[in-house]
GROMACS .gro file of C-alpha atoms in nm:
model
  325
    1MET     CA    1   0.000   0.000   0.000
    2SER     CA    2   0.138   0.343  -0.099
    3LYS     CA    3   0.157   0.638   0.140
    4LEU     CA    4  -0.126   0.807  -0.051
    5ASP     CA    5  -0.351   0.502  -0.009
    6ALA     CA    6  -0.264   0.490   0.361
    7TRP     CA    7  -0.360   0.854   0.401
    8ILE     CA    8  -0.685   0.803   0.207
    9ASP     CA    9  -0.779   0.503   0.425
   10ASN     CA   10  -0.696   0.687   0.749
   11LYS     CA   11  -1.020   0.770   0.935
   12ILE     CA   12  -0.874   1.076   1.107
   13VAL     CA   13  -0.760   1.222   0.774
   14GLN     CA   14  -1.102   1.150   0.622
   15ASN     CA   15  -1.283   1.326   0.906
   16VAL     CA   16  -1.050   1.628   0.904
   17PHE     CA   17  -1.093   1.661   0.526
   18VAL     CA   18  -1.475   1.655   0.548
   19TRP     CA   19  -1.479   1.914   0.829
   20CYS     CA   20  -1.240   2.141   0.638
   21CYS     CA   21  -1.463   2.120   0.330
   22LEU     CA   22  -1.770   2.203   0.540
   23PHE     CA   23  -1.583   2.492   0.704
   24LEU     CA   24  -1.503   2.641   0.362
   25ILE     CA   25  -1.865   2.596   0.248
   26LEU     CA   26  -1.990   2.778   0.559
   27ILE     CA   27  -1.747   3.064   0.506
   28GLY     CA   28  -1.881   3.107   0.153
   29GLY     CA   29  -2.245   3.078   0.253
   30ILE     CA   30  -2.270   3.275   0.578
   31GLN     CA   31  -2.386   3.635   0.546
   32SER     CA   32  -2.197   3.797   0.830
   33ASP     CA   33  -1.926   4.054   0.894
   34ASN     CA   34  -1.710   3.794   1.063
   35ARG     CA   35  -1.759   3.485   0.851
   36ILE     CA   36  -1.457   3.290   0.974
   37SER     CA   37  -1.542   3.305   1.346
   38THR     CA   38  -1.910   3.232   1.274
   39ALA     CA   39  -1.818   2.930   1.061
   40PHE     CA   40  -1.575   2.812   1.331
   41TYR     CA   41  -1.841   2.826   1.605
   42ALA     CA   42  -2.091   2.653   1.376
   43ILE     CA   43  -1.843   2.367   1.324
   44LEU     CA   44  -1.775   2.359   1.698
   45PHE     CA   45  -2.144   2.288   1.765
   46LEU     CA   46  -2.187   2.050   1.472
   47VAL     CA   47  -1.895   1.818   1.564
   48PRO     CA   48  -2.052   1.669   1.882
   49THR     CA   49  -2.396   1.668   1.717
   50ILE     CA   50  -2.287   1.457   1.421
   51TYR     CA   51  -2.059   1.220   1.613
   52VAL     CA   52  -2.328   1.151   1.875
   53THR     CA   53  -2.569   1.081   1.588
   54ASN     CA   54  -2.333   0.854   1.393
   55TYR     CA   55  -2.191   0.647   1.678
   56PHE     CA   56  -2.473   0.633   1.934
   57ILE     CA   57  -2.801   0.696   1.751
   58LEU     CA   58  -2.748   0.554   1.399
   59PRO     CA   59  -2.698   0.191   1.523
   60PHE     CA   60  -3.062   0.197   1.644
   61PHE     CA   61  -3.184   0.241   1.283
   62SER     CA   62  -3.140  -0.128   1.200
   63LYS     CA   63  -3.272  -0.246   1.538
   64LYS     CA   64  -3.544  -0.011   1.667
   65LYS     CA   65  -3.647   0.258   1.420
   66ILE     CA   66  -3.886   0.436   1.658
   67ILE     CA   67  -3.611   0.483   1.917
   68PHE     CA   68  -3.381   0.600   1.638
   69PHE     CA   69  -3.616   0.877   1.522
   70VAL     CA   70  -3.693   0.987   1.879
   71LEU     CA   71  -3.324   1.011   1.971
   72LEU     CA   72  -3.247   1.184   1.640
   73LEU     CA   73  -3.512   1.449   1.707
   74LEU     CA   74  -3.401   1.500   2.069
   75ASN     CA   75  -3.039   1.531   1.961
   76ALA     CA   76  -3.128   1.796   1.702
   77ILE     CA   77  -3.339   1.992   1.953
   78VAL     CA   78  -3.073   1.986   2.226
   79PHE     CA   79  -2.790   2.096   1.996
   80THR     CA   80  -3.013   2.368   1.852
   81ILE     CA   81  -3.130   2.510   2.186
   82ILE     CA   82  -2.774   2.541   2.323
   83PRO     CA   83  -2.638   2.776   2.050
   84VAL     CA   84  -2.965   2.974   2.038
   85LEU     CA   85  -2.948   3.034   2.414
   86LEU     CA   86  -2.580   3.131   2.394
   87ILE     CA   87  -2.644   3.373   2.106
   88SER     CA   88  -2.944   3.527   2.285
   89PHE     CA   89  -2.744   3.560   2.608
   90SER     CA   90  -2.442   3.719   2.436
   91LEU     CA   91  -2.661   3.969   2.249
   92GLN     CA   92  -2.881   4.022   2.558
   93GLN     CA   93  -3.194   3.944   2.359
   94GLU     CA   94  -3.500   3.732   2.424
   95LEU     CA   95  -3.522   3.382   2.279
   96ASN     CA   96  -3.586   3.411   1.905
   97ILE     CA   97  -3.824   3.137   1.784
   98GLU     CA   98  -3.750   3.209   1.418
   99MET     CA   99  -3.377   3.171   1.484
  100PHE     CA  100  -3.446   2.840   1.659
  101PHE     CA  101  -3.636   2.692   1.363
  102ASN     CA  102  -3.380   2.817   1.109
  103LEU     CA  103  -3.093   2.669   1.309
  104PHE     CA  104  -3.290   2.349   1.377
  105GLY     CA  105  -3.330   2.291   1.004
  106PHE     CA  106  -2.960   2.350   0.950
  107VAL     CA  107  -2.861   2.111   1.232
  108LEU     CA  108  -3.101   1.842   1.108
  109LEU     CA  109  -2.965   1.874   0.754
  110ALA     CA  110  -2.607   1.846   0.882
  111MET     CA  111  -2.698   1.534   1.083
  112ILE     CA  112  -2.853   1.368   0.777
  113PHE     CA  113  -2.549   1.463   0.569
  114GLY     CA  114  -2.317   1.317   0.835
  115MET     CA  115  -2.515   0.991   0.853
  116ALA     CA  116  -2.512   0.961   0.473
  117ILE     CA  117  -2.132   0.991   0.467
  118LYS     CA  118  -2.089   0.732   0.743
  119ILE     CA  119  -2.331   0.485   0.580
  120ALA     CA  120  -2.153   0.524   0.244
  121ARG     CA  121  -1.809   0.482   0.403
  122ASP     CA  122  -1.916   0.178   0.607
  123SER     CA  123  -2.076   0.023   0.300
  124PHE     CA  124  -1.758   0.073   0.097
  125LYS     CA  125  -1.544  -0.073   0.377
  126ARG     CA  126  -1.777  -0.374   0.412
  127ARG     CA  127  -1.758  -0.445   0.037
  128GLN     CA  128  -1.378  -0.424   0.049
  129GLU     CA  129  -1.368  -0.666   0.343
  130GLU     CA  130  -1.602  -0.903   0.161
  131LYS     CA  131  -1.375  -0.897  -0.145
  132GLU     CA  132  -1.071  -0.958   0.073
  133ALA     CA  133  -1.242  -1.248   0.250
  134GLU     CA  134  -1.354  -1.390  -0.086
  135LEU     CA  135  -0.999  -1.368  -0.222
  136LYS     CA  136  -0.860  -1.552   0.080
  137LEU     CA  137  -1.134  -1.812   0.043
  138LEU     CA  138  -1.033  -1.869  -0.320
  139LYS     CA  139  -0.671  -1.912  -0.211
  140ALA     CA  140  -0.785  -2.165   0.048
  141GLN     CA  141  -0.992  -2.377  -0.188
  142LEU     CA  142  -0.704  -2.614  -0.249
  143ASN     CA  143  -0.438  -2.685   0.011
  144PRO     CA  144  -0.140  -2.822  -0.188
  145HIS     CA  145   0.021  -2.989   0.115
  146PHE     CA  146  -0.299  -3.176   0.195
  147LEU     CA  147  -0.339  -3.280  -0.167
  148PHE     CA  148   0.025  -3.390  -0.193
  149ASN     CA  149   0.003  -3.606   0.119
  150THR     CA  150  -0.329  -3.755   0.014
  151LEU     CA  151  -0.202  -3.850  -0.332
  152ASN     CA  152   0.103  -4.011  -0.175
  153ASN     CA  153  -0.118  -4.218   0.054
  154LEU     CA  154  -0.345  -4.315  -0.233
  155TYR     CA  155  -0.040  -4.421  -0.434
  156GLY     CA  156   0.067  -4.640  -0.140
  157LEU     CA  157  -0.277  -4.802  -0.136
  158SER     CA  158  -0.258  -4.861  -0.512
  159VAL     CA  159   0.076  -5.041  -0.474
  160ILE     CA  160  -0.072  -5.289  -0.229
  161LYS     CA  161  -0.396  -5.299  -0.430
  162SER     CA  162  -0.611  -5.202  -0.136
  163ASP     CA  163  -0.989  -5.238  -0.165
  164LYS     CA  164  -1.021  -4.891  -0.007
  165LEU     CA  165  -0.869  -4.716  -0.308
  166PRO     CA  166  -1.175  -4.673  -0.539
  167SER     CA  167  -1.398  -4.521  -0.270
  168LEU     CA  168  -1.119  -4.294  -0.149
  169MET     CA  169  -1.051  -4.175  -0.504
  170LEU     CA  170  -1.418  -4.085  -0.533
  171GLN     CA  171  -1.399  -3.896  -0.204
  172LEU     CA  172  -1.097  -3.699  -0.324
  173SER     CA  173  -1.273  -3.622  -0.652
  174SER     CA  174  -1.582  -3.502  -0.465
  175LEU     CA  175  -1.365  -3.294  -0.232
  176LEU     CA  176  -1.189  -3.118  -0.519
  177ARG     CA  177  -1.511  -3.066  -0.716
  178TYR     CA  178  -1.681  -2.897  -0.420
  179SER     CA  179  -1.373  -2.688  -0.340
  180LEU     CA  180  -1.330  -2.561  -0.694
  181TYR     CA  181  -1.687  -2.518  -0.819
  182GLU     CA  182  -1.950  -2.518  -0.544
  183THR     CA  183  -1.783  -2.246  -0.333
  184LYS     CA  184  -1.854  -1.974  -0.591
  185GLU     CA  185  -2.201  -1.929  -0.442
  186ILE     CA  186  -2.273  -1.704  -0.141
  187VAL     CA  187  -2.446  -1.991   0.038
  188VAL     CA  188  -2.456  -2.364  -0.032
  189PRO     CA  189  -2.678  -2.647   0.093
  190LEU     CA  190  -2.569  -2.748   0.441
  191GLU     CA  191  -2.574  -3.112   0.333
  192LYS     CA  192  -2.297  -3.044   0.078
  193GLU     CA  193  -2.082  -2.860   0.331
  194ILE     CA  194  -2.108  -3.147   0.579
  195ASN     CA  195  -2.038  -3.402   0.304
  196TYR     CA  196  -1.725  -3.202   0.221
  197LEU     CA  197  -1.616  -3.223   0.586
  198GLU     CA  198  -1.676  -3.599   0.591
  199ASN     CA  199  -1.464  -3.650   0.279
  200TYR     CA  200  -1.186  -3.435   0.421
  201ILE     CA  201  -1.189  -3.625   0.751
  202SER     CA  202  -1.187  -3.961   0.571
  203LEU     CA  203  -0.876  -3.864   0.378
  204GLU     CA  204  -0.707  -3.734   0.693
  205LYS     CA  205  -0.773  -4.072   0.855
  206ILE     CA  206  -0.573  -4.235   0.576
  207ARG     CA  207  -0.286  -3.992   0.624
  208LEU     CA  208  -0.274  -4.035   1.001
  209GLU     CA  209  -0.367  -4.404   1.009
  210GLU     CA  210  -0.283  -4.534   1.360
  211GLN     CA  211  -0.137  -4.203   1.479
  212ALA     CA  212  -0.466  -4.042   1.584
  213GLU     CA  213  -0.813  -4.116   1.710
  214ILE     CA  214  -1.059  -3.925   1.493
  215ASN     CA  215  -1.429  -3.899   1.577
  216PHE     CA  216  -1.702  -3.730   1.377
  217LEU     CA  217  -2.063  -3.704   1.499
  218MET     CA  218  -2.354  -3.545   1.316
  219LYS     CA  219  -2.707  -3.501   1.458
  220GLY     CA  220  -3.009  -3.332   1.307
  221ASN     CA  221  -3.175  -3.272   0.972
  222THR     CA  222  -2.993  -3.071   0.702
  223THR     CA  223  -3.286  -3.057   0.457
  224GLY     CA  224  -3.357  -2.707   0.327
  225LYS     CA  225  -3.079  -2.545   0.530
  226GLN     CA  226  -2.794  -2.340   0.387
  227ILE     CA  227  -2.456  -2.213   0.503
  228ALA     CA  228  -2.166  -2.004   0.372
  229PRO     CA  229  -1.925  -2.235   0.185
  230MET     CA  230  -1.607  -2.363   0.351
  231LEU     CA  231  -1.695  -2.196   0.678
  232LEU     CA  232  -1.646  -2.500   0.903
  233ILE     CA  233  -1.353  -2.658   0.721
  234VAL     CA  234  -1.122  -2.383   0.849
  235PHE     CA  235  -1.156  -2.506   1.207
  236VAL     CA  236  -1.124  -2.871   1.106
  237GLU     CA  237  -0.815  -2.804   0.896
  238ASN     CA  238  -0.663  -2.606   1.184
  239ALA     CA  239  -0.728  -2.898   1.422
  240PHE     CA  240  -0.540  -3.145   1.200
  241LYS     CA  241  -0.261  -2.899   1.130
  242HIS     CA  242  -0.179  -2.849   1.498
  243LEU     CA  243  -0.261  -3.203   1.606
  244SER     CA  244  -0.004  -3.367   1.832
  245ALA     CA  245   0.011  -3.633   2.101
  246VAL     CA  246   0.009  -3.538   2.469
  247ASN     CA  247   0.217  -3.729   2.726
  248LYS     CA  248   0.296  -3.997   2.465
  249GLU     CA  249  -0.074  -4.079   2.433
  250ILE     CA  250  -0.245  -4.110   2.096
  251SER     CA  251  -0.351  -3.773   1.952
  252LYS     CA  252  -0.724  -3.702   1.920
  253VAL     CA  253  -0.963  -3.502   1.705
  254ASN     CA  254  -1.331  -3.477   1.798
  255ILE     CA  255  -1.575  -3.306   1.562
  256ALA     CA  256  -1.947  -3.278   1.630
  257ILE     CA  257  -2.231  -3.100   1.451
  258SER     CA  258  -2.578  -3.065   1.600
  259ILE     CA  259  -2.862  -2.915   1.395
  260THR     CA  260  -3.195  -2.797   1.530
  261GLU     CA  261  -3.479  -2.613   1.354
  262ASN     CA  262  -3.289  -2.285   1.307
  263GLU     CA  263  -2.950  -2.332   1.473
  264LEU     CA  264  -2.629  -2.517   1.403
  265GLU     CA  265  -2.388  -2.598   1.683
  266PHE     CA  266  -2.037  -2.698   1.576
  267LEU     CA  267  -1.763  -2.834   1.801
  268CYS     CA  268  -1.404  -2.909   1.701
  269GLU     CA  269  -1.147  -3.028   1.952
  270ASN     CA  270  -0.791  -3.148   1.907
  271SER     CA  271  -0.504  -3.245   2.136
  272TYR     CA  272  -0.176  -3.057   2.100
  273GLU     CA  273   0.157  -3.018   2.276
  274GLU     CA  274   0.164  -2.665   2.421
  275ALA     CA  275   0.544  -2.645   2.434
  276GLY     CA  276   0.582  -2.687   2.061
  277ILE     CA  277   0.320  -2.440   1.942
  278LYS     CA  278   0.298  -2.067   1.976
  279GLU     CA  279  -0.041  -1.917   2.044
  280ASN     CA  280  -0.016  -1.686   1.740
  281ASN     CA  281   0.028  -1.989   1.514
  282LEU     CA  282  -0.294  -2.138   1.646
  283GLU     CA  283  -0.474  -1.821   1.542
  284LYS     CA  284  -0.315  -1.760   1.203
  285GLY     CA  285  -0.177  -2.080   1.061
  286LYS     CA  286   0.024  -2.111   0.742
  287SER     CA  287  -0.232  -2.319   0.554
  288GLY     CA  288  -0.593  -2.245   0.482
  289ILE     CA  289  -0.750  -1.905   0.534
  290GLY     CA  290  -0.684  -1.925   0.908
  291LEU     CA  291  -0.900  -1.850   1.208
  292ILE     CA  292  -0.861  -1.474   1.170
  293ASN     CA  293  -1.026  -1.473   0.827
  294ALA     CA  294  -1.291  -1.717   0.953
  295LYS     CA  295  -1.383  -1.467   1.224
  296LYS     CA  296  -1.399  -1.191   0.964
  297ARG     CA  297  -1.627  -1.397   0.739
  298LEU     CA  298  -1.857  -1.475   1.031
  299HIS     CA  299  -1.874  -1.106   1.116
  300LEU     CA  300  -1.957  -1.014   0.756
  301ILE     CA  301  -2.202  -1.291   0.670
  302TYR     CA  302  -2.359  -1.362   1.011
  303PRO     CA  303  -2.314  -1.031   1.199
  304ASP     CA  304  -2.579  -1.091   1.469
  305ARG     CA  305  -2.636  -1.461   1.410
  306HIS     CA  306  -2.329  -1.635   1.548
  307LYS     CA  307  -2.139  -1.699   1.869
  308LEU     CA  308  -1.781  -1.819   1.835
  309SER     CA  309  -1.568  -1.944   2.122
  310ILE     CA  310  -1.201  -2.046   2.085
  311LYS     CA  311  -1.031  -2.185   2.395
  312LYS     CA  312  -0.677  -2.301   2.445
  313GLU     CA  313  -0.657  -2.528   2.745
  314LYS     CA  314  -0.368  -2.734   2.887
  315SER     CA  315  -0.357  -2.993   2.612
  316ASN     CA  316  -0.671  -2.917   2.414
  317PHE     CA  317  -0.765  -2.660   2.151
  318LEU     CA  318  -1.144  -2.624   2.148
  319VAL     CA  319  -1.362  -2.435   1.901
  320THR     CA  320  -1.739  -2.403   1.947
  321LEU     CA  321  -1.962  -2.217   1.705
  322LYS     CA  322  -2.334  -2.151   1.731
  323LEU     CA  323  -2.489  -2.028   1.408
  324THR     CA  324  -2.842  -1.921   1.323
  325ILE     CA  325  -2.923  -2.073   0.983
   0.00000   0.00000   0.00000
């Protein structure tokens, strides 16, 4: 990113630029002997008005519209009365009703203008984050290390002419087909996403053979339900990546999915040796899109419809996700 792009993306710079533009507009539009000081005091009163509106009142618009409009009106009235009283007091005049209504209209217009800028900026930022998350998802569609190991294992099975080979080849084919083609959609049938997990886990069982105890449990009905593609695989992939034995015992991976009428509960647990893994690596990871991007996707796609918990205990890494579907 260039210095210019960094300056453009800087929120403080953006806000200062907008206020400077408004200050110049007021200087050109105010009919007064002292335009600069009048414009300065106008900005001084508008700053708290607009920031209170944008950061404390605007969030109510998507939740409780009546409360939003009531708070918006009260905010405009309060920040109109204060300057009118100060002007009347400084000029030693009685309260001017006409001045109040003129200033009220100006304050209300400024609040609407401020909200429009914030909504447009937030919308642009959200679209950029969605594109970034989509790009990382595309990069994660095929993990070359996983594919390399799987093909090696399948080759070993072909040498000994194992009966498992045909079904495992079909699973790998299904895995790659889903990863490359099905994930282009915003949401996919939940049944396909779970089938993808099952194929992935089956192939990991081949790779690990007797080295790990792997359990997968699925309860509930997937019919008619949808989910963002490759949302759960991130946590499963992370579990296998950091899997290790504890106290010379066999390593373990436990994955469970429970589906009710409108909620999915996902659990992924793996054993790991704390001494050999840094906490930052558990969060980021070198393969897959990582937990950080998974959190970002959840925030973008399911903003108020998910609850994610990631816990690092003595010898366990536990992820639980509740999702409204």
